[in-house]
């Protein structure tokens, strides 16, 4: 079961407004830095090694996010050359602008990043945000509550967020 909550959407970049809405005709793609989804653990001091299931699900969710945004007109850029900066600045969801700097170095116009936070053993919150590299402003974002800690619930969470929050119709400034 998923519960969606939208974050307030600010002005949308023309690049985001030009995204196709599920049609087979693709608009000009916008380069986007799609970062790995991270695990947020507010009660834990310092980093800890991920459990095997957590690492696998984060990788599955990240790959699903990349596929979903690419299928909607964003062109994921190669972030491998920025691997050291990503490791240095992680977690990106709370580094206050470092993701935009890394994305700019990679040639991206947009930043897509997210995190999962465990509320209870079988309840997780997934947050995904799209920001503008130049201004750092949030263009679109959303949160989904995932009930059930399985591969399928995580993947369903990503697909639901992308469809119902990040690329939901109507997109502003689009005719």
Short mmCIF file of C-alpha atoms in Angstrom, two decimals:
data_model
loop_
_atom_site.label_atom_id
_atom_site.label_comp_id
_atom_site.label_asym_id
_atom_site.label_seq_id
_atom_site.Cartn_x
_atom_site.Cartn_y
_atom_site.Cartn_z
CA UNK A 1 0.00 0.00 0.00
CA UNK A 2 1.36 3.42 -0.93
CA UNK A 3 0.46 6.84 0.41
CA UNK A 4 1.57 9.79 -1.74
CA UNK A 5 2.29 13.31 -0.57
CA UNK A 6 3.43 16.06 -2.90
CA UNK A 7 6.11 18.56 -2.04
CA UNK A 8 5.38 22.08 -3.13
CA UNK A 9 6.42 22.49 -6.74
CA UNK A 10 8.11 25.72 -7.70
CA UNK A 11 8.44 27.21 -11.17
CA UNK A 12 9.30 24.49 -13.68
CA UNK A 13 12.23 24.91 -16.03
CA UNK A 14 11.40 24.95 -19.72
CA UNK A 15 13.48 21.76 -19.93
CA UNK A 16 11.20 19.99 -17.46
CA UNK A 17 8.04 21.51 -18.95
CA UNK A 18 8.97 20.10 -22.36
CA UNK A 19 8.99 16.52 -21.12
CA UNK A 20 6.77 14.09 -23.00
CA UNK A 21 3.79 12.71 -21.12
CA UNK A 22 4.02 9.04 -21.93
CA UNK A 23 3.72 9.56 -25.68
CA UNK A 24 6.01 7.66 -27.98
CA UNK A 25 7.28 10.88 -29.53
CA UNK A 26 10.23 12.10 -27.48
CA UNK A 27 10.88 15.81 -26.98
CA UNK A 28 14.41 17.13 -26.89
CA UNK A 29 16.00 15.50 -23.84
CA UNK A 30 17.47 17.42 -20.94
CA UNK A 31 20.72 16.22 -19.41
CA UNK A 32 20.10 15.11 -15.83
CA UNK A 33 22.34 13.84 -13.06
CA UNK A 34 20.40 10.92 -11.58
CA UNK A 35 22.14 10.12 -8.32
CA UNK A 36 21.86 6.86 -6.41
CA UNK A 37 19.01 6.71 -3.92
CA UNK A 38 20.46 6.85 -0.43
CA UNK A 39 19.43 5.45 2.94
CA UNK A 40 18.62 8.10 5.54
CA UNK A 41 19.08 7.09 9.13
CA UNK A 42 18.49 10.07 11.40
CA UNK A 43 19.15 8.16 14.63
CA UNK A 44 22.50 6.73 13.50
CA UNK A 45 25.67 8.71 14.15
CA UNK A 46 28.21 8.27 11.38
CA UNK A 47 28.01 5.95 8.40
CA UNK A 48 27.40 2.25 8.80
CA UNK A 49 27.77 -0.53 6.26
CA UNK A 50 24.55 -1.30 4.43
CA UNK A 51 22.89 -4.65 5.01
CA UNK A 52 22.88 -6.80 1.84
CA UNK A 53 19.10 -6.42 1.36
CA UNK A 54 19.34 -2.63 1.79
CA UNK A 55 22.18 -2.32 -0.72
CA UNK A 56 20.35 -4.48 -3.26
CA UNK A 57 17.07 -2.60 -2.89
CA UNK A 58 18.77 0.79 -3.11
CA UNK A 59 20.50 -0.34 -6.33
CA UNK A 60 17.21 -1.70 -7.74
CA UNK A 61 15.35 1.51 -6.89
CA UNK A 62 18.12 3.67 -8.36
CA UNK A 63 18.16 1.74 -11.63
CA UNK A 64 14.37 1.93 -11.82
CA UNK A 65 14.54 5.70 -11.23
CA UNK A 66 17.10 6.10 -14.04
CA UNK A 67 14.93 4.08 -16.44
CA UNK A 68 11.75 5.92 -15.50
CA UNK A 69 13.16 9.44 -15.92
CA UNK A 70 14.95 8.47 -19.14
CA UNK A 71 11.65 7.18 -20.47
CA UNK A 72 10.11 10.57 -19.80
CA UNK A 73 12.62 12.69 -21.70
CA UNK A 74 15.53 13.23 -19.33
CA UNK A 75 18.94 12.09 -20.49
CA UNK A 76 20.95 10.67 -17.54
CA UNK A 77 24.56 11.81 -17.68
CA UNK A 78 27.54 9.63 -16.75
CA UNK A 79 28.45 10.32 -13.12
CA UNK A 80 31.42 7.90 -12.97
CA UNK A 81 33.98 10.74 -13.35
CA UNK A 82 32.44 12.41 -10.26
CA UNK A 83 32.55 9.26 -8.09
CA UNK A 84 35.12 10.70 -5.67
CA UNK A 85 33.12 13.90 -5.17
CA UNK A 86 29.92 11.90 -4.66
CA UNK A 87 31.59 9.73 -1.98
CA UNK A 88 33.12 12.80 -0.33
CA UNK A 89 29.84 14.78 -0.15
CA UNK A 90 27.42 11.94 0.64
CA UNK A 91 24.73 11.87 1.78
CA UNK A 92 23.63 14.16 -1.04
CA UNK A 93 20.10 14.70 0.26
CA UNK A 94 21.49 16.85 3.07
CA UNK A 95 24.68 18.36 1.65
CA UNK A 96 23.09 21.74 0.78
CA UNK A 97 23.98 22.31 -2.87
CA UNK A 98 26.79 19.82 -3.41
CA UNK A 99 24.63 17.65 -5.70
CA UNK A 100 24.07 20.62 -8.01
CA UNK A 101 27.82 21.33 -8.14
CA UNK A 102 28.60 17.71 -8.97
CA UNK A 103 25.83 17.68 -11.60
CA UNK A 104 27.14 20.87 -13.18
CA UNK A 105 30.62 19.33 -13.45
CA UNK A 106 28.98 16.36 -15.22
CA UNK A 107 27.23 18.66 -17.71
CA UNK A 108 23.70 18.24 -16.35
CA UNK A 109 20.95 20.84 -16.27
CA UNK A 110 18.82 18.94 -13.74
CA UNK A 111 19.51 16.94 -10.59
CA UNK A 112 17.42 13.91 -9.59
CA UNK A 113 18.13 12.46 -6.17
CA UNK A 114 16.32 10.72 -3.39
CA UNK A 115 16.47 8.85 -0.17
CA UNK A 116 14.63 6.17 1.78
CA UNK A 117 14.04 6.48 5.49
CA UNK A 118 12.83 3.60 7.63
CA UNK A 119 9.97 4.60 9.95
CA UNK A 120 9.33 1.08 11.25
CA UNK A 121 10.51 -2.39 10.23
CA UNK A 122 7.93 -2.61 7.42
CA UNK A 123 7.25 1.10 6.81
CA UNK A 124 9.58 3.28 4.75
CA UNK A 125 9.40 6.82 3.38
CA UNK A 126 10.85 7.36 -0.10
CA UNK A 127 11.56 10.92 -1.23
CA UNK A 128 12.67 11.95 -4.73
CA UNK A 129 13.39 15.49 -5.86
CA UNK A 130 14.25 17.19 -9.16
CA UNK A 131 16.19 20.43 -8.86
CA UNK A 132 17.60 22.98 -11.27
CA UNK A 133 21.41 22.89 -11.42
CA UNK A 134 21.81 26.63 -12.03
CA UNK A 135 19.54 27.89 -9.24
CA UNK A 136 19.29 24.91 -6.90
CA UNK A 137 15.51 25.39 -6.78
CA UNK A 138 13.25 22.38 -6.34
CA UNK A 139 11.27 21.90 -9.54
CA UNK A 140 9.32 18.80 -8.58
CA UNK A 141 9.38 16.43 -5.66
CA UNK A 142 7.34 13.92 -3.80
CA UNK A 143 7.21 11.37 -1.05
CA UNK A 144 5.67 7.94 -0.91
CA UNK A 145 5.15 5.77 2.14
CA UNK A 146 6.04 2.16 1.39
CA UNK A 147 4.33 -0.45 3.53
CA UNK A 148 6.28 -3.68 3.17
CA UNK A 149 10.03 -3.98 2.80
CA UNK A 150 10.29 -5.99 -0.44
CA UNK A 151 11.90 -5.48 -3.83
CA UNK A 152 8.48 -5.02 -5.44
CA UNK A 153 7.24 -2.43 -2.93
CA UNK A 154 10.40 -0.36 -3.40
CA UNK A 155 10.10 -0.54 -7.20
CA UNK A 156 6.40 0.29 -7.01
CA UNK A 157 7.30 3.29 -4.84
CA UNK A 158 9.73 4.62 -7.45
CA UNK A 159 7.30 4.10 -10.34
CA UNK A 160 4.46 5.71 -8.40
CA UNK A 161 6.51 8.76 -7.45
CA UNK A 162 7.74 9.29 -10.99
CA UNK A 163 4.30 8.88 -12.53
CA UNK A 164 2.15 10.66 -9.93
CA UNK A 165 4.44 13.40 -8.62
CA UNK A 166 7.54 14.05 -10.68
CA UNK A 167 5.92 13.87 -14.13
CA UNK A 168 2.21 14.13 -13.34
CA UNK A 169 0.03 15.97 -15.81
CA UNK A 170 -0.52 18.75 -16.28
CA UNK A 171 3.01 20.04 -16.43
CA UNK A 172 3.04 23.83 -16.12
CA UNK A 173 3.81 25.89 -19.26
CA UNK A 174 2.99 22.96 -21.53
CA UNK A 175 0.40 23.06 -24.25
#
